[in-house]
CSV table of C-alpha atoms and ligand atoms in Angstrom, one decimal:
chain,number,residue,atom,x,y,z
A,1,UNK,CA,-12.1,37.8,40.9
A,2,UNK,CA,-10.4,34.4,41.3
A,3,UNK,CA,-11.6,31.4,39.4
A,4,UNK,CA,-13.9,28.8,40.8
A,5,UNK,CA,-12.4,25.5,42.1
A,6,UNK,CA,-13.7,23.5,39.1
A,7,UNK,CA,-14.3,25.1,35.7
A,8,UNK,CA,-15.1,23.7,32.3
A,9,UNK,CA,-14.1,26.8,30.5
A,10,UNK,CA,-15.7,27.6,27.1
A,11,UNK,CA,-15.8,24.0,26.1
A,12,UNK,CA,-16.6,23.0,22.5
A,13,UNK,CA,-16.6,19.3,21.4
A,14,UNK,CA,-18.6,16.4,20.2
A,15,UNK,CA,-18.6,12.6,20.0
A,16,UNK,CA,-15.9,10.9,17.9
A,17,UNK,CA,-15.4,12.7,14.6
A,18,UNK,CA,-19.0,14.0,14.8
A,19,UNK,CA,-20.1,17.7,14.9
A,20,UNK,CA,-19.7,19.8,18.0
A,21,UNK,CA,-22.5,19.3,20.5
A,22,UNK,CA,-21.0,21.8,22.9
A,23,UNK,CA,-20.4,25.3,21.7
A,24,UNK,CA,-18.3,27.3,24.1
A,25,UNK,CA,-20.1,26.0,27.1
A,26,UNK,CA,-18.9,27.1,30.5
A,27,UNK,CA,-19.7,25.4,33.9
A,28,UNK,CA,-18.0,26.1,37.2
A,29,UNK,CA,-18.4,25.3,40.8
A,30,UNK,CA,-16.6,26.3,44.0
A,31,UNK,CA,-15.8,24.3,47.1
A,32,UNK,CA,-18.9,23.5,49.1
A,33,UNK,CA,-21.1,25.0,46.4
A,34,UNK,CA,-24.0,23.4,44.5
A,35,UNK,CA,-24.1,24.2,40.8
A,36,UNK,CA,-27.1,22.9,38.9
A,37,UNK,CA,-27.4,22.5,35.1
A,38,UNK,CA,-30.9,22.5,33.6
A,39,UNK,CA,-32.2,22.7,30.1
A,40,UNK,CA,-34.4,20.8,27.6
A,41,UNK,CA,-33.8,17.2,26.5
A,42,UNK,CA,-30.9,17.0,24.1
A,43,UNK,CA,-29.5,20.4,25.2
A,44,UNK,CA,-26.1,18.7,25.9
A,45,UNK,CA,-26.3,18.6,29.7
A,46,UNK,CA,-24.9,15.0,29.9
A,47,UNK,CA,-22.4,15.8,27.2
A,48,UNK,CA,-21.1,18.8,29.2
A,49,UNK,CA,-20.8,16.6,32.3
A,50,UNK,CA,-18.8,14.0,30.2
A,51,UNK,CA,-16.6,16.8,28.9
A,52,UNK,CA,-15.8,18.0,32.4
A,53,UNK,CA,-15.1,14.4,33.5
A,54,UNK,CA,-12.9,13.7,30.5
A,55,UNK,CA,-15.2,11.3,28.6
A,56,UNK,CA,-15.4,13.6,25.6
A,57,UNK,CA,-12.9,15.1,23.2
A,58,UNK,CA,-12.8,18.8,24.1
A,59,UNK,CA,-11.8,20.5,20.9
A,60,UNK,CA,-11.7,24.0,22.3
A,61,UNK,CA,-11.6,25.3,25.8
A,62,UNK,CA,-10.2,23.7,28.9
A,63,UNK,CA,-11.1,22.1,32.2
A,64,UNK,CA,-9.3,23.3,35.3
A,65,UNK,CA,-9.4,21.9,38.8
A,66,UNK,CA,-7.8,24.0,41.6
A,67,UNK,CA,-6.1,26.1,39.0
A,68,UNK,CA,-4.5,23.0,37.3
A,69,UNK,CA,-5.3,22.4,33.6
A,70,UNK,CA,-6.6,18.8,33.6
A,71,UNK,CA,-8.0,18.9,30.0
A,72,UNK,CA,-5.7,16.1,28.8
A,73,UNK,CA,-6.3,13.8,31.8
A,74,UNK,CA,-8.3,10.5,31.5
A,75,UNK,CA,-11.4,10.1,33.7
A,76,UNK,CA,-9.5,7.6,35.9
A,77,UNK,CA,-6.7,10.2,36.4
A,78,UNK,CA,-9.4,12.8,37.3
A,79,UNK,CA,-10.7,10.4,39.9
A,80,UNK,CA,-7.2,10.4,41.3
A,81,UNK,CA,-7.4,14.2,41.4
A,82,UNK,CA,-10.6,14.0,43.5
A,83,UNK,CA,-13.4,14.0,41.0
A,84,UNK,CA,-16.3,11.6,41.1
A,85,UNK,CA,-19.0,11.2,38.5
A,86,UNK,CA,-22.4,9.4,38.7
A,87,UNK,CA,-23.7,9.0,35.2
A,88,UNK,CA,-27.3,9.3,34.1
A,89,UNK,CA,-27.7,5.6,33.4
A,90,UNK,CA,-26.1,2.3,34.4
A,91,UNK,CA,-24.6,3.8,37.5
A,92,UNK,CA,-24.6,0.7,39.7
A,93,UNK,CA,-23.7,-3.0,39.5
A,94,UNK,CA,-27.2,-4.5,39.8
A,95,UNK,CA,-26.0,-8.1,40.4
A,96,UNK,CA,-23.6,-7.1,43.2
A,97,UNK,CA,-24.7,-6.3,46.8
A,98,UNK,CA,-25.0,-2.8,48.1
A,99,UNK,CA,-21.8,-3.3,50.1
A,100,UNK,CA,-19.9,-4.7,47.1
A,101,UNK,CA,-21.0,-1.6,45.1
A,102,UNK,CA,-19.6,0.7,47.7
A,103,UNK,CA,-16.3,-1.4,47.8
A,104,UNK,CA,-16.1,-1.1,44.0
A,105,UNK,CA,-16.3,2.7,44.4
A,106,UNK,CA,-13.2,2.6,46.5
A,107,UNK,CA,-11.2,0.4,44.1
A,108,UNK,CA,-8.5,3.1,43.6
A,109,UNK,CA,-7.9,3.4,47.4
A,110,UNK,CA,-5.4,1.2,49.2
A,111,UNK,CA,-6.2,2.6,52.7
A,112,UNK,CA,-8.9,1.5,55.2
A,113,UNK,CA,-12.3,2.3,53.7
A,114,UNK,CA,-14.5,1.2,56.6
A,115,UNK,CA,-14.8,4.7,58.0
A,116,UNK,CA,-16.0,6.2,54.7
A,117,UNK,CA,-18.4,3.3,54.4
A,118,UNK,CA,-19.8,4.1,57.8
A,119,UNK,CA,-20.2,7.8,56.7
A,120,UNK,CA,-22.2,6.6,53.6
A,121,UNK,CA,-24.4,4.4,55.8
A,122,UNK,CA,-24.9,7.4,58.1
A,123,UNK,CA,-25.9,9.5,55.2
A,124,UNK,CA,-28.2,6.8,53.7
A,125,UNK,CA,-29.3,4.5,56.6
A,126,UNK,CA,-31.5,2.4,54.3
A,127,UNK,CA,-28.3,1.2,52.6
A,128,UNK,CA,-26.9,-0.2,55.9
A,129,UNK,CA,-30.1,-2.2,56.3
A,130,UNK,CA,-29.9,-3.5,52.7
A,131,UNK,CA,-26.1,-3.9,52.5
A,132,UNK,CA,-26.2,-7.7,51.8
A,133,UNK,CA,-29.0,-7.3,49.2
A,134,UNK,CA,-28.3,-7.2,45.4
A,135,UNK,CA,-28.5,-3.6,44.3
A,136,UNK,CA,-30.8,-4.6,41.5
A,137,UNK,CA,-33.5,-5.5,44.0
A,138,UNK,CA,-33.6,-2.0,45.4
A,139,UNK,CA,-36.2,0.7,44.6
A,140,UNK,CA,-35.2,3.5,42.1
A,141,UNK,CA,-34.5,6.0,44.9
A,142,UNK,CA,-32.5,3.5,46.9
A,143,UNK,CA,-30.4,2.7,43.8
A,144,UNK,CA,-29.7,6.4,43.3
A,145,UNK,CA,-28.4,6.4,46.9
A,146,UNK,CA,-26.2,3.4,46.1
A,147,UNK,CA,-24.8,5.3,43.1
A,148,UNK,CA,-24.1,8.5,45.1
A,149,UNK,CA,-22.7,6.5,48.0
A,150,UNK,CA,-20.4,4.6,45.6
A,151,UNK,CA,-19.1,7.9,44.3
A,152,UNK,CA,-18.5,9.2,47.8
A,153,UNK,CA,-16.3,6.1,48.6
A,154,UNK,CA,-13.4,7.8,46.7
A,155,UNK,CA,-13.6,10.7,49.2
A,156,UNK,CA,-14.0,13.2,46.3
A,157,UNK,CA,-13.6,16.9,46.5
A,158,UNK,CA,-16.0,17.2,43.5
A,159,UNK,CA,-19.1,15.2,43.1
A,160,UNK,CA,-20.8,15.2,39.7
A,161,UNK,CA,-24.3,13.9,39.4
A,162,UNK,CA,-26.3,13.5,36.2
A,163,UNK,CA,-30.0,13.5,37.1
A,164,UNK,CA,-29.7,11.9,40.6
A,165,UNK,CA,-33.5,12.1,41.1
A,166,UNK,CA,-34.6,10.6,37.8
A,167,UNK,CA,-37.6,8.4,38.2
A,168,UNK,CA,-38.1,9.0,42.0
A,169,UNK,CA,-41.1,10.4,43.8
A,170,UNK,CA,-41.3,14.0,44.9
A,171,UNK,CA,-40.8,13.0,48.5
A,172,UNK,CA,-37.7,10.9,47.7
A,173,UNK,CA,-36.4,13.7,45.5
A,174,UNK,CA,-36.7,16.2,48.4
A,175,UNK,CA,-34.8,13.8,50.7
A,176,UNK,CA,-32.1,13.2,48.1
A,177,UNK,CA,-31.7,17.0,47.7
A,178,UNK,CA,-31.4,17.3,51.5
A,179,UNK,CA,-28.6,14.7,51.5
A,180,UNK,CA,-26.9,16.4,48.6
A,181,UNK,CA,-27.0,19.7,50.6
A,182,UNK,CA,-25.5,17.8,53.6
A,183,UNK,CA,-22.6,16.6,51.4
A,184,UNK,CA,-22.0,20.1,50.0
A,185,UNK,CA,-21.8,21.4,53.6
A,186,UNK,CA,-18.8,19.2,54.2
A,187,UNK,CA,-17.0,21.3,51.6
A,188,UNK,CA,-17.5,19.0,48.6
A,189,UNK,CA,-18.3,20.8,45.3
A,190,UNK,CA,-21.5,19.5,43.7
A,191,UNK,CA,-22.1,19.8,39.9
A,192,UNK,CA,-25.4,18.3,39.1
A,193,UNK,CA,-27.8,18.0,36.1
A,194,UNK,CA,-31.5,18.1,37.0
A,195,UNK,CA,-34.7,17.6,35.2
A,196,UNK,CA,-36.7,18.9,38.2
A,197,UNK,CA,-35.5,22.4,37.4
A,198,UNK,CA,-37.6,24.4,39.9
A,199,UNK,CA,-36.7,22.3,42.9
A,200,UNK,CA,-33.0,22.0,41.8
A,201,UNK,CA,-32.6,25.7,41.2
A,202,UNK,CA,-34.1,26.2,44.7
A,203,UNK,CA,-31.0,24.6,46.2
A,204,UNK,CA,-28.5,25.9,43.7
A,205,UNK,CA,-25.8,28.4,44.5
A,206,UNK,CA,-25.3,28.7,40.8
A,207,UNK,CA,-27.6,27.7,38.0
A,208,UNK,CA,-26.8,27.1,34.3
A,209,UNK,CA,-29.5,26.9,31.7
A,210,UNK,CA,-28.1,25.1,28.6
A,211,UNK,CA,-29.8,25.3,25.2
A,212,UNK,CA,-28.3,23.6,22.2
A,213,UNK,CA,-24.9,23.2,23.8
A,214,UNK,CA,-24.7,26.9,24.8
A,215,UNK,CA,-25.0,28.8,28.0
A,216,UNK,CA,-28.4,30.4,27.7
A,217,UNK,CA,-28.7,31.8,31.2
A,218,UNK,CA,-26.4,31.8,34.2
A,219,UNK,CA,-27.1,33.1,37.7
A,220,UNK,CA,-27.8,32.2,41.3
A,221,UNK,CA,-30.5,29.7,41.6
A,222,UNK,CA,-32.8,32.3,43.1
A,223,UNK,CA,-32.1,34.8,40.3
A,224,UNK,CA,-32.9,32.3,37.6
A,225,UNK,CA,-36.1,31.3,39.3
A,226,UNK,CA,-37.1,35.0,39.3
A,227,UNK,CA,-36.0,35.7,35.7
A,228,UNK,CA,-39.1,36.3,33.6
A,229,UNK,CA,-37.4,35.0,30.5
A,230,UNK,CA,-36.2,31.8,32.2
A,231,UNK,CA,-39.7,31.3,33.7
A,232,UNK,CA,-41.5,31.9,30.4
A,233,UNK,CA,-39.2,29.8,28.1
A,234,UNK,CA,-38.1,27.2,30.5
A,235,UNK,CA,-40.0,26.9,33.8
A,236,UNK,CA,-43.4,26.8,32.2
A,237,UNK,CA,-44.6,30.3,32.9
A,238,UNK,CA,-46.2,31.9,36.0
B,1,ATP,N1,-22.7,8.8,22.6
B,1,ATP,C1,-23.2,9.7,21.7
B,1,ATP,N2,-22.8,9.7,20.4
B,1,ATP,C2,-23.2,10.6,19.6
B,1,ATP,N3,-24.1,11.6,19.9
B,1,ATP,C3,-24.5,11.7,21.1
B,1,ATP,C4,-24.1,10.7,22.1
B,1,ATP,N4,-24.7,11.0,23.3
B,1,ATP,C5,-25.5,12.1,23.0
B,1,ATP,N5,-25.4,12.5,21.8
B,1,ATP,C6,-26.0,13.6,21.2
B,1,ATP,O1,-25.7,14.8,21.8
B,1,ATP,C7,-26.8,15.7,22.0
B,1,ATP,C8,-26.9,16.1,23.4
B,1,ATP,O2,-27.2,14.9,24.2
B,1,ATP,P1,-27.1,14.9,25.8
B,1,ATP,O3,-27.4,13.5,26.2
B,1,ATP,O4,-25.9,15.6,26.2
B,1,ATP,O5,-28.4,15.8,26.2
B,1,ATP,P2,-29.1,16.0,27.6
B,1,ATP,O6,-29.2,17.5,27.7
B,1,ATP,O7,-28.3,15.3,28.6
B,1,ATP,O8,-30.5,15.4,27.4
B,1,ATP,P3,-31.5,14.7,28.4
B,1,ATP,O9,-32.2,15.7,29.2
B,1,ATP,O10,-32.4,13.9,27.5
B,1,ATP,O11,-30.6,13.8,29.3
B,1,ATP,C9,-28.0,15.0,21.4
B,1,ATP,O12,-28.2,15.5,20.1
B,1,ATP,C10,-27.5,13.5,21.3
B,1,ATP,O13,-28.1,12.9,20.2
B,2,MG,MG1,-28.8,13.8,29.9
């Protein structure tokens, strides 16, 4: 079986000189697939995302994209390879307008970005209406749309999202998930951390349950939702 398009393969590592937070953690996603990472607070989900994006010293293991070992590349160089990352916090420039945020997303591009911007506005029409407004004046769900839109401005092949639905209402969450599915259908790989485990596993091709920096369970979203052990220990029974 051939390897998936993006893989963080048996990654171990921690912050600075500190102890390992990740212990042989593996995450992978194929083109057009949605992979979802769930797990308790402090499990290392964000740390694993940072490791895949090059923001963490990976002491063991490797990260490969399209078969190429990118473990040694800086985050900026990974952006150049087609990766985009929306961090869990501070993911937009609040004092800039929505449009300026999108332009910032494209800072590595020297071609015409207007078509991509139209695609983002088609995906998130509210952003077109509010494009001249400071992003800090938007609602939580709208800000998350700005953050995702900004990431899409690089025309990535891989979109990494750390809790894109944090702090939004269930209706807005459903809508964001629909948009994320739409993005995946265009062939982009989605690697996403989610607190709303049930709903997120519901749209996941592959799900990863992380516990204490380790892979505790891996399977299709459907299989994990049906796994009695996952349900009991992680999805709150029933
Ligand atoms: N910048 C940092 N420096 C040192 N330790 C950190 C840093 N960021 C996180 N950690 C530690 O790494 C561990 C995992 O944290 P991480 O943020 O990856 O968890 P998480 O699964 O994303 O949690 P949450 O669901 O709360 O977002 C925690 O013990 C945390 O204290
Ligand atoms: Mg986190």
